Coordinates of N, CA, C and O in Angstrom, one line a residue:
X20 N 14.2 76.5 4.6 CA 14.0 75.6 3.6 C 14.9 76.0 2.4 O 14.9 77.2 2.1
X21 N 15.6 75.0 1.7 CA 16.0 75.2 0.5 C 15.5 74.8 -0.5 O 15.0 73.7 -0.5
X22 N 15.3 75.6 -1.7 CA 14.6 75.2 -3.0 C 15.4 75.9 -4.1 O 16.4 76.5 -3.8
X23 N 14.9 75.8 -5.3 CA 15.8 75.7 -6.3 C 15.0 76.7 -7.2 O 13.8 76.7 -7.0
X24 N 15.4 77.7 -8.2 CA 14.4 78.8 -8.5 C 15.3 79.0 -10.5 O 15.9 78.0 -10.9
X25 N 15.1 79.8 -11.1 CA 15.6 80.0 -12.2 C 15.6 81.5 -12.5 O 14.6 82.1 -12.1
X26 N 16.4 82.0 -13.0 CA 16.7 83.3 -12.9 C 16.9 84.1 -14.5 O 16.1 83.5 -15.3
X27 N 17.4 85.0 -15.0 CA 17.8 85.4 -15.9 C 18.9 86.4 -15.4 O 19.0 86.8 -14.3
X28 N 19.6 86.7 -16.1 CA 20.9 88.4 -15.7 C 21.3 88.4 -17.1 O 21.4 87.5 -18.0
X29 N 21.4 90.0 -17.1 CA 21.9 90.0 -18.3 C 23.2 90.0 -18.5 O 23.8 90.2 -17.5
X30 N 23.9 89.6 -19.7 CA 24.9 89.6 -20.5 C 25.8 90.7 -20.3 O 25.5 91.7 -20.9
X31 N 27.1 90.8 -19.5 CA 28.1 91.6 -19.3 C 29.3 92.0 -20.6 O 29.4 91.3 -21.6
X32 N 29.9 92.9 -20.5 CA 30.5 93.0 -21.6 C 31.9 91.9 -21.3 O 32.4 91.2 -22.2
X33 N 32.5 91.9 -19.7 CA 32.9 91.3 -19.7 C 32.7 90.3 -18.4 O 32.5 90.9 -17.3
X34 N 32.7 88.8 -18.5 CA 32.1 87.9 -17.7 C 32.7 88.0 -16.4 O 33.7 88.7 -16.5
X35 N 32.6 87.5 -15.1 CA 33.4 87.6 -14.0 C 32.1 87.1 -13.4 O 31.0 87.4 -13.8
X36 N 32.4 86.2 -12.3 CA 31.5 85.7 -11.2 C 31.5 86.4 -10.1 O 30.8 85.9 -9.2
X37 N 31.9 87.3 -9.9 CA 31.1 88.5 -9.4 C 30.2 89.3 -9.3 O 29.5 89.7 -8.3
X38 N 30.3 89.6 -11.0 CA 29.7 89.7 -11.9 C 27.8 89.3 -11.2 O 26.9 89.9 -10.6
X39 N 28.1 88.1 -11.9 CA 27.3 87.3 -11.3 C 26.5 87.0 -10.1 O 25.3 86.7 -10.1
X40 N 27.3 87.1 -9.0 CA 27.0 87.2 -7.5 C 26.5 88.5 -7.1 O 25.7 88.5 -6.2
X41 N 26.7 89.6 -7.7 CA 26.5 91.2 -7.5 C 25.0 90.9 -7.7 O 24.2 90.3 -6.9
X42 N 24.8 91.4 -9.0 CA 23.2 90.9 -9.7 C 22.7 90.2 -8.6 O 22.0 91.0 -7.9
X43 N 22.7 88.8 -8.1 CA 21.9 88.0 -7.2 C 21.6 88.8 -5.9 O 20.5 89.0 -5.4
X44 N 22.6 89.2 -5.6 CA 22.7 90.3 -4.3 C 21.4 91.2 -4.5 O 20.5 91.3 -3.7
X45 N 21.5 92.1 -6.1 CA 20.5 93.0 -6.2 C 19.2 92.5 -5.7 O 18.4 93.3 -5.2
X46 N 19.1 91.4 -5.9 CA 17.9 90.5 -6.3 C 17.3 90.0 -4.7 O 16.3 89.4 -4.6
X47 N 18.3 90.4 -3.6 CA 17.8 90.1 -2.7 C 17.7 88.5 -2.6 O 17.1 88.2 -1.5
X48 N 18.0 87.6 -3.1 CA 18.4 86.4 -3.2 C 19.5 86.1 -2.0 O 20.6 86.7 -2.0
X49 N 19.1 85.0 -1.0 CA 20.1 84.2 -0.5 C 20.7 82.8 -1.0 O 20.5 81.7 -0.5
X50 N 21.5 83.3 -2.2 CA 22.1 82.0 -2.7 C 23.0 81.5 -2.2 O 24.0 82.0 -1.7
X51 N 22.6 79.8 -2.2 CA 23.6 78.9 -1.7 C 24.4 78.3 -3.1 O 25.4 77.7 -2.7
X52 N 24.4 78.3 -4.0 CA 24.6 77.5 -5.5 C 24.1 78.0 -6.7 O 22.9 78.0 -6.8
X53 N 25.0 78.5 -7.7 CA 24.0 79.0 -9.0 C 25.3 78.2 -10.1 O 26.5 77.9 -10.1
X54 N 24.3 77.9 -11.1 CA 24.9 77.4 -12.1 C 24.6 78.2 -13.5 O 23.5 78.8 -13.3
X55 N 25.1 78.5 -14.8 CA 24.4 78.7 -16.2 C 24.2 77.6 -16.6 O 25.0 76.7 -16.8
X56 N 22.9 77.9 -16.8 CA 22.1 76.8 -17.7 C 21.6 76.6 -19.0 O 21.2 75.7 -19.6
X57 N 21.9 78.5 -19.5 CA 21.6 78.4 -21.2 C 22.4 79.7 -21.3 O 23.0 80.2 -20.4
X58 N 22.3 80.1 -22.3 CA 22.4 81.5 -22.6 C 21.9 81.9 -24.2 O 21.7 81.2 -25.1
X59 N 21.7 83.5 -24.2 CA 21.4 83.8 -25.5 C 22.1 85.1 -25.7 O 22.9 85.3 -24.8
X60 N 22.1 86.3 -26.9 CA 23.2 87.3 -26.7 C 22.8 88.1 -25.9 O 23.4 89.2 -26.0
X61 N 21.9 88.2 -24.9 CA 21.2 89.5 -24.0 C 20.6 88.8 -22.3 O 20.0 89.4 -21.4
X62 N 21.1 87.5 -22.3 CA 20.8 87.2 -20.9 C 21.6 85.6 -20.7 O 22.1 85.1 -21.6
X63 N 21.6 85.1 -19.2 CA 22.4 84.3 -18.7 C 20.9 83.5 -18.3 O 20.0 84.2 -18.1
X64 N 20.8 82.2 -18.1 CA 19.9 81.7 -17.4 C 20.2 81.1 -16.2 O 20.6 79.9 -16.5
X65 N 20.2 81.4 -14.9 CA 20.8 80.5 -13.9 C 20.1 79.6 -13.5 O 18.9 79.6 -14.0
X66 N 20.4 79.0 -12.8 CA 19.8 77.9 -12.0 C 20.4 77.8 -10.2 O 21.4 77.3 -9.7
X67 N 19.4 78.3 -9.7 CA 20.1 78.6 -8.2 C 19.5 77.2 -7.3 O 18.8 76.3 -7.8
X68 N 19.7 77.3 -6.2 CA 19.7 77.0 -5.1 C 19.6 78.1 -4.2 O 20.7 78.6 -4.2
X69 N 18.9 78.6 -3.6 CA 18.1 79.4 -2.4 C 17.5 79.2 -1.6 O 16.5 78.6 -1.7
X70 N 18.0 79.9 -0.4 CA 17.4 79.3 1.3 C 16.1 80.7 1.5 O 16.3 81.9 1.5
X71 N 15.0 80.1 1.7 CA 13.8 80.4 1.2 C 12.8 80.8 3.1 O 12.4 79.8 3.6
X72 N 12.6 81.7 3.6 CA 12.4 81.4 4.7 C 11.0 80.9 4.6 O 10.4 80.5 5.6

C-alpha cells in the first residue's frame, strides 16, 4: 500500500538532496516521492509518499 506521511530533518549547513534521501534512509522509510513543504531555521518539513507494507 502506498500512503502519504509527513516528516521533519533537520537543517543542513549545506542543502543537497542527498542530503535529504540519506536522512530518509536513516529513518527506515521506503520512499517513493518527498517534497518540502515548510521550513523554519532548525528543520525541513517533508511530505512523502511511502510504500507501507
Amino acid at each position: 500500500m502506498i500512503t502519504t506521511k509527513e516528516v521533519k530533518v533537520k537543517v543542513p549547513e549545506e542543502f543537497t538532496s542527498k542530503y535529504i534521501e540519506d536522512e530518509l534512509k536513516k529513518m527506515g522509510l521506503d520512499v517513493l516521492r518527498w517534497a518540502i513543504t515548510d521550513f523554519d531555521d532548525e528543520y525541513y518539513t517533508l511530505n512523502l509518499a511511502v510504500v507501507k507494507d
